[in-house]
Amino acid sequence: MNNVKRKPTTTTHTGVYKAESIKDVAESLGIGISDPVATALASDVEYRIHQVVEEAAKFMRHGRRTTMTTADIDHALRVLNIEPLYGHTPHNPPSFRRAPPFMTHPSSMNPANQNSASSTVYFVEDEELDFDRVLREEKIALPKGVSWTAHWLAVEGVQPLIPENPPAIPRDTGEAHLEAPSMNGTTAIPMTTVHGSGLFAQPSGGLVSTITSASTVGAAGTANAMVKKSTPTSAPPQSQNLVKQVLSRELQLYYSRLTGSLLPPSTSDWTKRSAALASLRNDAGLQALLPYLIRWVGEGVVGALKEGAQSENDGKILEVLMDVISAILENQTLFVEPYLHQLLPPLLSTLLHSSLPPTHSTQLRISASQTLSRLLTTHSTTYPSLSPRIMKTLLLALISPSKSKGSREGAVWGLVGVGKEAVRKGVVEGGGARVLGDEYAPKEGEQEDGLVKAVVSALRVLHPRSETDMNDGLDPDIPSDKQVIEQLEEVLGEYFASKVLGEGDAAWARAILGKEEDV
Amino acid sequence: MTSPAASSPPTQDPDPFHNVSPQERAVLDYLRTRGYSAAEKALLASIEAASSEEKEKAETIAAEELVKTLAVFTQDPSRSGTNALKDSSNVLQELNSLGTPANLQNLIASIGNVGAEEILSLDPTDKQEGFRELETWVEGSLDMYRPEFRPILFPIFCHFYLDLIQRGFKDAALRFFREFSPSLAPAHSNTLHHLSTLLLPAHVQSDETAQHLLNEKYMIRMSRSGFSLLVGWLTEGVGGEALGSGLGFSGEKGKRGRAAVMRVVNNHLRFDVTTTKSSAISPSTWEETTGLLSSLIPQPNGSSSATKLFDPRAFNMSKGDLKLGPAPINEELRTETERVLREQAMVERDQSVQYDIALTKPQPLPGQTAPAESDLLPRPPHFKTVDVDREVSAVRDARRQIRLDPSVLNNVDPNSPQASAVRARALPSICAYTLHDVVEGAPCCTFSKDTSLMAVGFAESYIRLWSLKGEKLRGMRSDFSASQIRDPPSLRRVKEKKGSTTRKLIGHSGPVYSVAFDPVSGSAAPPKHLLSASADGTARLWSLDTMTNVVAFRGHENPIWDVKWSPMGIYFATASRDRTARLWSTDRINCLRIYAGHLGDVDCLQFHPNSLYLATGSSDWTARLWDVQRGSCVRVFIGHQGGISSMAISPDGRYLASAGEDLTINLWDIGSGKRIKKMTGHSASVYSLAFSQESSLLVSGGADWTVRCWDVKGAGGPKARENGATDSGIVQKYGEENNNETADLVATFPTKRTPIINVQFTPRNLCLVGGVYQAPETR
C-alpha cells in the first residue's frame, strides 16, 4: 500500500492523487473499498485529470495565455462531454485552510492514516456572506473598459526610446530580461509547464476540491502540493525595470575628494579649499552630483547649527557651506531649479539663526544674504512666488516680538538680499527699524553692534551713496526739511532717524521716505 | 499489426495448457518468458487443433534487410516458434541439436528449473536492464554514430514503458520511467509526459498516442554501417561500444535485456537504411524522417502495409507539381483597372503609369506554374466597382511600398556607423497596438487591409471593433422597412444617428478564437464583412454595414480554432478541434469541403495567395497542404517537434512558414515540401507570423513579449560565435536556452509586457502588431 505510488514529483507530476483520497471520497459516500481498488481508482482518476488538463491546455494555448484558468478546465470538460464544474472563476480562487487533526473518533479514522499522524486535513474555505451587508457596503466597481494605445515599436528597424518601449538594455542582461516571461509559465517545452503551472494554478484546485467533495480528509497531500506549488507560479515575474541612476566611480571619487577638502575647515589647506570651490563653480558635468551635494550642504548646516553654533569652528564650517552654495549657484552648467526648495532651508537657517558664532555672525549673515540675493535674481523669473514667500518669512522674523536679536539682524540682512522693495516694506513701512531702534538702541557710549550696522546698510540700499551727489544736510529750519525729519522720526524711530540725519544726506532721507521724486 | 502483447491479456491464467505434455510445456514456458505470447498462443492453438499454419511471426519482421542481417539470431526465437509447430513433441531436442548459438542453449539451460521460470515471467527487470545497456551502448558509441543511434532510444523507451503498464507492473513502469526519462526529456517531453499519465492497462488500450505507438511502425533512419553495428550489438552484445569496456554487455542479464530490445526492434521499428555516410546527414533530417510517420503521411487508398509510404519526401514527390504562381486576373477587370490607372495618371500628371500598368499583370516567378482561370474557385462572372478599386489601390500600394531587403544586413558589422542606415533599408517600421484592461484575455486580433479597423475577439465571447481613424462606427437602425430604401440617401437615412469609435459585436457563446476581415475591398475601402470563429463551434459572418451578425455557420461540433478568408473573398476556411478543416462559401450555410486527415486538432490554417491551396497546421506536429477544390492532401510537412501554432505563406507563393510549440519556426519550400531551414530564438510560444510584401522578411510575435524579424533568404543555422567557431552541435537540444538564436534572426524588439497575438503587414509594408498588455499584478 505504501509503495504503490512512489513517484517523485521532481520528474513528473504523476502520483499526485493518493489512494487515500479515493477511500475518503468512498467513505463519504458510504462505500467501503479495498486498497487495490482504491489504488487502481486513484491511478485512473489521475489519468482522467491529466486528460482534462491536456485538453484544457489546448484552450489555454488558443486563448493566447500562459496561465490556465478555470474557464479552460470548463471548456475542456465540455468538449469531453462532461458536465462542467460550476462556480469556479479565476477571480476568486478557492483558498485552502488547514484544519487541526481530528482525533475524537479513532474508529472512524482511516486505517491508512493511523500510522501517519502528520496527515493534516485541508478544506476549502467557504466564506459566509451576509447579503444585507454586501448590498449595503460593497461598492462594486465597474471595470474600466478595454482600450488601446498605439506606439512605434520600431522605426525603420530601430526601437525608439519612448516610455512605451522597454528601456534599452545591454545585450547580456537583455537576454535575462527576455527570459523572464518564460518563467511565467511557458518555458522551452510548453507542454510540461502547461501542466506545471496549469495543474497547480487555481482551476485544478477547484477540480480536486470538487472530486474530494464533502470529505476532504486525506486530500491533504494533494492540497498541500497544490498550495505550495501555486505560490511560485502565481508570483508575477520580478522584471520591473527600476530606473536607477548610478553614479560613476569617477563622480563618487570626485564627491569624496571634494567634500574632504572642503570640510573640516582647517586653516592650513586654504588653497585646497579654494581650488575645490573653484572647481565647483566652474566645472561642467556635476549635475549627477547635485542632489548629493545639496544634501551634504543641508546636513552640514543643520549639524553646525544644532550644536549651538558657538565655536569658531562652527562658524568656519558655515562659512564654507555658504561658499559652497554660492559656488553651486554660480556654476552655469548646473540645473539647480529643481533643488531650490532644498537649498533655501540652509540659507535661511544661517540667516535667521539666533545665535551664530559671534566671530562670524555678521560675516555669515552678509554672505548668506548675498547668496540669497543671487538666487532670487536668477530664479525669481521662473518662480514669481519665490521672493514674496521669502519676504514673508523674513518679515515674520523681523517684526514678531519673540525673536532674538540675531534673528532680526539676519532678517534685515535677508531683506537687503531680497532687494530694495523688501527693505522698504520691511524696515521702513513695516516699522522694522522703529521696533529695532526702540528695543536695541545702544546706550550711550556703547559700540554700534551688528544690528545697527545692518539696519543702516539696509536703509542705505534705498539710496546708494554716490560721490557726485551734493551732500547737503537737512535743515530743521526749512519747513519742508522739518517735515521730512518728523516723518523720518515717525517711520524709523528716534534712534535710526537720528542716525540717518547724522549722515547729513538729505537725498537719502528723502529716498527712505519714498520722496525721491520730489527732489 | 497489433502487438502480440496487446492481443493477449497480461494476467493470463497459467493453466491453459493443462493437457500438454511436459516438453511442450517447457517450450511454452520458454516462449512465455521471452514474451512471445502470440507464438505461445499459437503453439497452444496448434497443439489443440493440430494445425501448423502460423505465419504471424514472419510478418512482424518488416524490413527484409533486418531479417537477412539478423539471420543468426532471428532464427532462434522465430524458428523455435514455427518449427515447434511442425513437430512440437521434440522441439527441445531440436533446439539442442541446432546447437549453433551457444548462448541460446545456455539460456534454455538456465531457465530449466521452475523457480527461475517463475521469476522470469514476473520479473520486469529485463526491460530496465535492456534499456540501460542500450543507453550505455549508444552513449559509448563513436561520435560519428551517436546522433544516428540516439533516436532509437525513444521508441524503445516508449514500448518498454507501455509494455510494463500493459502487464500491470505499474511500480516497475514508474521506476523505469523515473530512471530513464530524464535523459530523453529535452527532446520528447510532450510525449513523455503524456506517457507518464498512463498508469493502467485500460489507459493504454484507450489512449490514442499509445495505440499509435503500438500499432504503427516507428521510422528510424540509419546508415548502413551504423545499422550493422546495431545488429551486431543486438545479437552478440559487441560492436560499436566504447573502447575498453571489454565484454561489458555479455552475461545472463545482458542477454535478456538485449532480447527485450530486440523484440521491440522487431515488432515496432522500421529501419530506413541509407547508403549515405552518417556524418552527411544533418540533425534536422532525423526530425523529419523518424517517428510514427505512416499515419502522419496520407496513404493512398487501399494500400497494404507493403506499399505504405514512410517517407514524407516520397509522398510529396508522388503528388506531382503544384501550381504556385499568382492567380490570373480577369482580363476585363484588368483592362478596366488599366483604364482607371491611366485616367488617374493623367489627372496627376504621373509619368510612371507604364510601370504601374505592368504591375496589374502578375508574373509568376521562374520555375512557378501559374494556374489558369479555370483552376480557380468559381467566382461571379462579372466584376464590380469594388474589384476595380481594389486592383487600382493594390497597384498603387505596390509602387509606394517600403522596400525591405534584409539581405543587405548580411555583411554589415552591427556596430559600424553605417549600420543604422542599412537597417532602415532592411527592417520594417512596426506599429504596436496594445490593449489595456482586458479582463479574461483576448485570443485574437486583426487589422483591416486599409488599416481603418481593428477587430479583437475576447474570451468573454464578444468581438470588439475599433476604428483606428477615429471615425464613428454606425450600424443601421432596426426600425425601418426594406421597401423604404430605394437609393443611397435613403439608405444613409436609416443609419444610426449616434455612434462611437468602438463597437461591440455580441453573438458567440464561447471565447472568440479568430477574427478575419474580408479582403474584397482590399486597401481601397473599409471591409464590409467580418468572420469570427469561436469555441461554441460556430463561425459567424458579421456585416460591418449593419454591425450585426448575418450568418452563423454550423457544422463543426467542436471549438473552431481558426478562420481565414480565401484571398479573393467569398470563400473561407475553418480549422477545428474535430481534426478537420472545412471550406465554406458565404452564401451557403453548409460547408463545401471537408479536409480530413490530421491526427490532431487543426490549429491554424492559411490560404495560398492564389487560393488553389490551403495549408493547415495541426497538433499532430505536421502541416499539410490541401488542394482546395479536390479536397485532397498534396503536401505534408513533417519536422516540428510540437503542435503547430501559427502559419504564414509568402506573398510570392513559394514559402510556408510554420511556428510550433517547440518554439521553432520552420520555413518550407511548398513546391518540394522540403524544409529550407529552422529558425530558433523565441523563448515562448509563437502566436503569429507574417511575411513582408516582397517575401523577404518574416516577422513573428509571441508569448515572450517580443517581435522578431527573420531574414527569409538568409542561410540560418547556428549563430557564429565571437571566436569564429560555429556551434555545429551534433544534436540540437531544445532545452538549450542560451544563444539558441539562429543567424537569420535580424532583429528583436521587446515590448514591455505585451504578448503579441497578431502580426501583419499592410500592403505598403508597414508592420502592425497587436497584443494585450499584461499588468504585472495579474491576480
XYZ file of N, CA and C in Angstrom, chain B residues 250-436:
561
model
N 27.971 -8.793 -22.100
C 27.602 -10.205 -22.113
C 27.052 -10.578 -20.737
N 26.835 -11.832 -20.559
C 26.292 -12.260 -19.285
C 24.796 -12.465 -19.385
N 24.290 -13.111 -18.363
C 22.910 -13.573 -18.424
C 21.901 -12.431 -18.543
N 22.043 -11.478 -17.632
C 21.085 -10.372 -17.607
C 21.148 -9.574 -18.888
N 22.371 -9.348 -19.312
C 22.562 -8.574 -20.523
C 21.852 -9.204 -21.700
N 21.920 -10.489 -21.767
C 21.292 -11.167 -22.894
C 19.779 -10.994 -22.856
N 19.257 -11.132 -21.668
C 17.799 -10.978 -21.589
C 17.389 -9.565 -21.966
N 18.174 -8.621 -21.490
C 17.855 -7.230 -21.806
C 17.904 -6.991 -23.298
N 18.949 -7.505 -23.897
C 19.070 -7.298 -25.332
C 17.933 -7.967 -26.076
N 17.511 -9.090 -25.527
C 16.392 -9.781 -26.167
C 15.138 -8.911 -26.124
N 14.972 -8.240 -25.005
C 13.799 -7.366 -24.890
C 13.888 -6.246 -25.911
N 15.077 -5.665 -26.025
C 15.257 -4.610 -27.024
C 14.969 -5.165 -28.407
N 15.478 -6.342 -28.609
C 15.320 -6.983 -29.906
C 13.849 -7.147 -30.278
N 13.079 -7.495 -29.292
C 11.656 -7.702 -29.567
C 11.016 -6.414 -30.060
N 11.330 -5.318 -29.374
C 10.746 -4.050 -29.806
C 11.230 -3.697 -31.197
N 12.518 -3.928 -31.401
C 13.072 -3.599 -32.711
C 12.341 -4.392 -33.788
N 12.088 -5.623 -33.510
C 11.407 -6.465 -34.486
C 9.976 -6.023 -34.720
N 9.309 -5.728 -33.668
C 7.873 -5.562 -33.796
C 7.458 -4.140 -34.137
N 8.194 -3.190 -33.660
C 7.651 -1.832 -33.750
C 8.536 -0.849 -34.490
N 9.696 -1.270 -34.847
C 10.582 -0.315 -35.503
C 10.738 -0.666 -36.970
N 10.994 0.340 -37.710
C 11.246 0.110 -39.120
C 12.458 0.947 -39.476
N 13.433 0.265 -40.058
C 14.681 0.963 -40.348
C 14.731 1.362 -41.802
N 15.087 2.600 -41.979
C 15.341 3.069 -43.325
C 16.852 3.184 -43.443
N 17.437 2.170 -44.034
C 18.896 2.144 -44.090
C 19.347 2.865 -45.341
N 20.083 3.916 -45.110
C 20.547 4.690 -46.247
C 21.998 4.360 -46.533
N 22.391 4.671 -47.727
C 23.764 4.396 -48.101
C 24.662 5.588 -47.841
N 24.022 6.730 -47.506
C 24.855 7.909 -47.255
C 25.641 7.714 -45.975
N 26.735 8.440 -45.900
C 27.541 8.375 -44.687
C 26.788 9.049 -43.549
N 26.980 8.538 -42.384
C 26.223 9.054 -41.252
C 26.531 10.516 -40.996
N 27.760 10.926 -41.280
C 28.110 12.308 -40.984
C 27.455 13.267 -41.960
N 27.016 12.754 -43.099
C 26.454 13.642 -44.107
C 25.006 14.003 -43.817
N 24.406 13.306 -42.888
C 23.004 13.557 -42.624
C 22.907 14.610 -41.527
N 22.171 15.646 -41.803
C 22.078 16.723 -40.812
C 21.107 16.310 -39.709
N 21.306 16.904 -38.531
C 20.418 16.538 -37.422
C 18.950 16.784 -37.738
N 18.694 17.806 -38.562
C 17.286 18.107 -38.842
C 16.632 16.975 -39.618
N 17.436 16.234 -40.368
C 16.861 15.140 -41.131
C 16.285 14.085 -40.207
N 16.929 13.905 -39.067
C 16.389 12.920 -38.128
C 14.982 13.311 -37.727
N 14.808 14.609 -37.497
C 13.480 15.069 -37.079
C 12.437 14.757 -38.134
N 12.836 14.960 -39.378
C 11.839 14.856 -40.427
C 11.515 13.417 -40.759
N 12.443 12.511 -40.496
C 12.236 11.171 -41.026
C 12.175 10.094 -39.957
N 12.089 10.500 -38.696
C 11.846 9.474 -37.699
C 10.493 9.720 -37.060
N 9.984 8.712 -36.466
C 8.694 8.852 -35.803
C 7.652 7.971 -36.427
N 6.436 8.158 -35.954
C 5.331 7.336 -36.443
C 4.831 7.954 -37.727
N 5.584 7.738 -38.776
C 5.311 8.508 -39.980
C 4.149 7.966 -40.785
N 3.938 6.665 -40.712
C 2.983 6.073 -41.647
C 1.592 6.658 -41.467
N 1.248 7.025 -40.250
C -0.090 7.578 -40.074
C -0.124 9.060 -40.377
N 1.024 9.704 -40.232
C 1.039 11.138 -40.490
C 0.983 11.427 -41.976
N 1.500 10.498 -42.741
C 1.513 10.703 -44.186
C 0.244 10.116 -44.756
N -0.467 10.865 -45.515
C -1.698 10.313 -46.087
C -1.345 9.138 -46.989
N -1.986 8.008 -46.758
C -1.672 6.812 -47.540
C -2.650 6.692 -48.691
N -2.141 6.254 -49.819
C -3.060 6.047 -50.945
C -4.103 4.993 -50.592
N -5.247 5.096 -51.198
C -6.355 4.215 -50.853
C -5.981 2.760 -51.093
N -6.397 1.946 -50.160
C -6.220 0.508 -50.311
C -4.773 0.067 -50.309
N -3.908 0.879 -49.760
C -2.511 0.479 -49.747
C -2.292 -0.513 -48.620
N -1.619 -1.561 -48.938
C -1.305 -2.537 -47.904
C -0.069 -2.078 -47.161
N 0.309 -2.851 -46.173
C 1.461 -2.444 -45.378
C 2.727 -2.418 -46.218
N 2.718 -3.235 -47.273
C 3.931 -3.294 -48.075
C 4.134 -2.008 -48.868
N 3.038 -1.413 -49.333
C 3.193 -0.230 -50.170
C 3.077 1.067 -49.381
N 3.045 0.937 -48.092
C 2.875 2.142 -47.282
C 4.040 3.088 -47.484
N 3.722 4.333 -47.428
C 4.757 5.341 -47.578
C 5.295 5.696 -46.196
N 6.594 5.674 -46.096
C 7.185 6.006 -44.812
C 8.032 7.264 -44.882
N 8.138 7.810 -46.028
C 8.986 8.977 -46.167
C 8.141 10.127 -46.693
N 8.075 11.238 -45.934
C 7.256 12.354 -46.411
C 7.711 12.852 -47.772
N 9.011 12.694 -48.014
C 9.502 13.186 -49.300
C 8.936 12.371 -50.440
N 8.830 11.066 -50.193
C 8.272 10.208 -51.231
C 6.829 10.586 -51.507
N 6.114 10.874 -50.432
C 4.718 11.268 -50.614
C 4.625 12.570 -51.396
N 5.433 13.523 -50.992
C 5.371 14.812 -51.658
C 5.757 14.684 -53.125
N 6.712 13.819 -53.400
C 7.107 13.602 -54.790
C 5.958 12.999 -55.577
N 5.249 12.086 -54.914
C 4.213 11.348 -55.628
C 3.047 12.251 -56.015
N 2.951 13.387 -55.389
C 1.800 14.240 -55.662
C 2.028 15.190 -56.826
N 3.212 15.156 -57.381
C 3.447 15.969 -58.564
C 3.624 17.442 -58.259
N 3.721 18.228 -59.314
C 3.993 19.651 -59.152
C 2.732 20.403 -58.765
N 2.970 21.525 -58.132
C 1.858 22.379 -57.739
C 1.892 23.640 -58.576
N 0.734 24.226 -58.714
C 0.657 25.492 -59.449
C 0.727 26.615 -58.429
N 1.912 27.110 -58.230
C 2.096 28.072 -57.151
C 2.171 29.505 -57.660
N 2.060 29.703 -58.930
C 2.144 31.054 -59.473
C 0.967 31.901 -59.037
N 1.044 33.183 -59.292
C -0.044 34.069 -58.895
C -1.304 33.785 -59.694
N -2.421 34.047 -59.079
C -3.695 33.778 -59.734
C -3.866 34.734 -60.899
N -4.412 34.235 -62.004
C -4.646 35.152 -63.134
C -5.763 36.131 -62.806
N -5.694 37.245 -63.408
C -6.704 38.261 -63.140
C -7.626 38.327 -64.353
N -8.880 38.469 -64.091
C -9.887 38.548 -65.137
C -9.477 39.607 -66.166
N -9.510 39.239 -67.428
C -8.999 40.132 -68.473
C -9.771 41.446 -68.510
N -11.092 41.342 -68.391
C -11.903 42.566 -68.416
C -11.572 43.454 -67.239
N -11.430 42.811 -66.100
C -11.117 43.573 -64.896
C -9.771 44.264 -65.057
N -8.853 43.571 -65.717
C -7.519 44.124 -65.858
C -7.550 45.344 -66.795
N -8.258 45.228 -67.896
C -8.328 46.378 -68.800
C -8.999 47.552 -68.113
N -10.012 47.242 -67.358
C -10.702 48.311 -66.655
C -9.753 48.985 -65.660
N -9.016 48.145 -64.929
C -8.062 48.687 -63.960
C -7.035 49.569 -64.647
N -6.542 49.088 -65.780
C -5.553 49.877 -66.516
C -6.129 51.207 -66.949
N -7.380 51.160 -67.384
C -8.027 52.394 -67.825
C -8.080 53.391 -66.677
N -8.538 52.901 -65.534
C -8.667 53.794 -64.388
C -7.302 54.346 -63.997
N -6.292 53.491 -64.022
C -4.951 53.935 -63.654
C -4.466 55.026 -64.605
N -4.723 54.827 -65.893
C -4.295 55.835 -66.871
C -4.997 57.150 -66.612
N -6.284 57.049 -66.330
C -7.045 58.269 -66.060
C -6.453 59.019 -64.883
N -6.217 58.248 -63.845
C -5.668 58.890 -62.644
C -4.308 59.494 -62.945
N -3.512 58.775 -63.728
C -2.178 59.271 -64.050
C -2.274 60.564 -64.847
N -3.275 60.648 -65.718
C -3.468 61.873 -66.491
C -3.747 63.033 -65.550
N -4.643 62.761 -64.605
C -5.027 63.824 -63.677
C -3.826 64.264 -62.861
N -3.076 63.291 -62.407
C -1.961 63.630 -61.513
C -0.683 63.932 -62.276
N -0.720 63.838 -63.586
C 0.461 64.069 -64.440
C 1.615 63.174 -63.980
N 1.260 61.962 -63.811
C 2.263 61.000 -63.324
C 2.870 60.284 -64.518
N 4.165 60.276 -64.603
C 4.812 59.703 -65.775
C 4.996 58.193 -65.659
N 4.926 57.681 -64.485
C 5.303 56.278 -64.295
C 4.138 55.331 -64.519
N 3.160 55.789 -65.300
C 1.973 54.965 -65.461
C 2.297 53.637 -66.164
N 3.270 53.666 -67.050
C 3.606 52.423 -67.736
C 4.064 51.358 -66.746
N 4.836 51.844 -65.812
C 5.325 50.931 -64.787
C 4.168 50.377 -63.967
N 3.232 51.258 -63.658
C 2.061 50.842 -62.888
C 1.292 49.762 -63.618
N 1.113 49.986 -64.889
C 0.258 49.064 -65.623
C 0.909 47.698 -65.725
N 2.216 47.700 -65.758
C 2.899 46.404 -65.768
C 2.579 45.619 -64.500
N 2.346 46.344 -63.420
C 2.079 45.662 -62.164
C 0.716 44.990 -62.129
N -0.175 45.394 -63.037
C -1.503 44.790 -62.983
C -1.458 43.337 -63.412
N -0.428 42.997 -64.166
C -0.358 41.606 -64.629
C 0.690 40.868 -63.821
N 0.262 40.089 -62.880
C 1.230 39.402 -62.032
C 2.011 38.365 -62.818
N 3.288 38.357 -62.619
C 4.149 37.405 -63.311
C 4.612 36.318 -62.354
N 4.486 35.072 -62.787
C 4.996 34.013 -61.909
C 6.516 34.069 -61.839
N 7.040 33.689 -60.715
C 8.480 33.635 -60.560
C 9.019 32.507 -61.428
N 10.288 32.570 -61.791
C 10.836 31.478 -62.591
C 10.661 30.144 -61.867
N 10.220 29.172 -62.613
C 10.025 27.856 -62.016
C 8.638 27.641 -61.456
N 7.837 28.680 -61.428
C 6.484 28.511 -60.908
C 5.517 28.337 -62.062
N 4.518 27.525 -61.836
C 3.475 27.375 -62.830
C 2.295 28.220 -62.376
N 1.832 29.048 -63.252
C 0.683 29.863 -62.886
C -0.592 29.089 -63.171
N -1.548 29.174 -62.300
C -2.805 28.474 -62.562
C -3.596 29.184 -63.652
N -4.422 28.424 -64.311
C -5.303 29.017 -65.322
C -6.558 29.530 -64.638
N -7.291 30.304 -65.369
C -8.537 30.856 -64.829
C -9.448 29.737 -64.335
N -9.427 28.622 -65.071
C -10.359 27.540 -64.751
C -9.963 26.815 -63.464
N -8.710 26.975 -63.033
C -8.283 26.289 -61.813
C -8.828 26.952 -60.554
N -9.199 28.200 -60.709
C -9.590 28.939 -59.503
C -10.963 28.508 -59.025
N -11.234 28.884 -57.819
C -12.561 28.632 -57.271
C -13.575 29.449 -58.067
N -14.766 28.887 -58.289
C -15.741 29.626 -59.088
C -16.063 30.990 -58.471
N -16.152 31.958 -59.332
C -16.456 33.302 -58.862
C -17.544 33.887 -59.746
N -18.188 34.949 -59.293
C -19.192 35.585 -60.156
C -18.531 36.043 -61.454
N -19.230 35.912 -62.563
C -18.588 36.210 -63.859
C -18.274 37.690 -64.038
N -19.005 38.545 -63.373
C -18.786 39.975 -63.618
C -18.111 40.615 -62.416
N -17.279 41.549 -62.745
C -16.600 42.248 -61.648
C -17.373 43.506 -61.287
N -17.118 44.007 -60.118
C -17.834 45.175 -59.623
C -16.855 46.338 -59.473
N -17.402 47.464 -59.121
C -16.564 48.643 -58.926
C -15.538 48.400 -57.835
N -15.992 47.707 -56.797
C -15.095 47.489 -55.673
C -13.877 46.670 -56.098
N -14.087 45.783 -57.070
C -12.948 44.994 -57.551
C -11.931 45.893 -58.252
N -12.447 46.800 -59.081
C -11.546 47.710 -59.791
C -10.792 48.572 -58.781
N -11.514 49.086 -57.828
C -10.878 49.922 -56.809
C -9.777 49.152 -56.102
N -10.084 47.907 -55.790
C -9.099 47.092 -55.090
C -7.843 46.927 -55.926
N -8.040 46.597 -57.192
C -6.885 46.361 -58.049
C -6.077 47.640 -58.226
N -6.785 48.746 -58.367
C -6.083 50.014 -58.554
C -5.249 50.335 -57.315
N -5.868 50.177 -56.174
C -5.112 50.534 -54.964
C -4.000 49.523 -54.713
N -4.196 48.292 -55.154
C -3.118 47.308 -54.999
C -1.911 47.729 -55.814
N -2.165 48.232 -57.010
C -1.062 48.681 -57.859
C -0.356 49.865 -57.213
N -1.156 50.801 -56.698
C -0.525 51.979 -56.079
C 0.277 51.557 -54.833
N -0.301 50.641 -54.068
C 0.430 50.176 -52.884
C 1.750 49.541 -53.286
N 1.677 48.738 -54.343
C 2.891 48.046 -54.775
C 3.961 49.047 -55.140
N 3.528 50.167 -55.708
C 4.509 51.163 -56.098
C 5.043 51.907 -54.887
N 4.195 52.157 -53.948
C 4.608 53.031 -52.853
C 5.150 52.279 -51.663
N 5.118 50.978 -51.726
C 5.513 50.235 -50.534
C 6.982 50.475 -50.198
N 7.250 50.334 -48.922
C 8.618 50.464 -48.436
C 9.335 49.172 -48.809
N 10.473 49.294 -49.451
C 11.195 48.063 -49.815
C 11.998 47.587 -48.610
N 11.839 46.349 -48.315
C 12.597 45.771 -47.204
C 13.489 44.672 -47.759
N 14.731 44.784 -47.517
C 15.655 43.791 -48.031
C 16.657 43.405 -46.955
N 16.326 42.437 -46.154
C 17.225 42.104 -45.039
C 18.565 41.561 -45.479
N 18.670 41.169 -46.761
C 19.945 40.570 -47.172
C 21.071 41.594 -47.118
N 20.729 42.902 -47.154
C 21.808 43.892 -47.101
C 22.501 43.884 -45.749
N 21.829 43.303 -44.761
C 22.430 43.283 -43.431
C 23.546 42.252 -43.316
N 23.637 41.398 -44.330
C 24.488 40.228 -44.162
C 25.934 40.565 -43.841
N 26.482 41.514 -44.593
C 27.903 41.754 -44.438
C 28.185 43.054 -43.705
N 27.257 43.451 -42.869
C 27.441 44.713 -42.170
C 27.720 44.437 -40.702
N 28.728 45.085 -40.218
C 29.030 44.997 -38.803
C 27.961 45.792 -38.047
N 27.253 45.156 -37.142
C 26.146 45.851 -36.484
C 26.581 47.087 -35.696
N 27.845 47.196 -35.395
C 28.270 48.336 -34.597
C 28.823 49.475 -35.443
N 28.932 49.228 -36.732
C 29.534 50.263 -37.560
C 28.547 51.413 -37.749
N 29.073 52.587 -38.080
C 28.192 53.754 -38.181
C 27.170 53.651 -39.293
N 27.514 52.968 -40.383
C 26.540 52.911 -41.473
C 25.478 51.853 -41.240
N 25.604 51.138 -40.130
C 24.664 50.050 -39.880
C 23.233 50.564 -39.764
N 23.064 51.711 -39.150
C 21.700 52.194 -38.941
C 21.039 52.522 -40.273
N 21.811 53.081 -41.180
C 21.237 53.376 -42.498
C 20.848 52.084 -43.193
N 21.666 51.069 -43.031
C 21.380 49.793 -43.668
C 20.157 49.153 -43.034
N 20.075 49.286 -41.719
C 18.918 48.700 -41.028
C 17.620 49.304 -41.540
N 17.650 50.605 -41.820
C 16.435 51.245 -42.301
C 15.990 50.627 -43.617
N 16.936 50.193 -44.423
C 16.549 49.566 -45.682
C 16.100 48.130 -45.471
N 16.550 47.542 -44.406
C 16.304 46.114 -44.244
C 15.098 45.823 -43.360
N 14.861 46.678 -42.404
C 13.892 46.324 -41.377
C 12.678 47.239 -41.425
N 11.557 46.704 -41.014
C 10.325 47.465 -41.130
C 10.132 48.434 -39.964
N 9.225 49.338 -40.151
C 8.705 50.102 -39.024
C 7.543 49.305 -38.461
N 7.516 49.226 -37.169
C 6.490 48.399 -36.541
C 5.642 49.275 -35.643
N 4.352 49.211 -35.868
C 3.445 49.974 -35.010
C 2.728 48.982 -34.104
N 2.850 49.189 -32.829
C 2.269 48.244 -31.874
C 0.975 48.806 -31.320
N -0.061 48.011 -31.411
C -1.348 48.363 -30.811
C -1.499 47.526 -29.555
N -1.554 48.197 -28.438
C -1.591 47.492 -27.163
C -2.962 47.664 -26.538
N -3.552 46.559 -26.155
C -4.850 46.611 -25.480
C -4.619 46.648 -23.978
N -5.375 47.477 -23.322
C -5.239 47.589 -21.875
C -6.542 47.180 -21.193
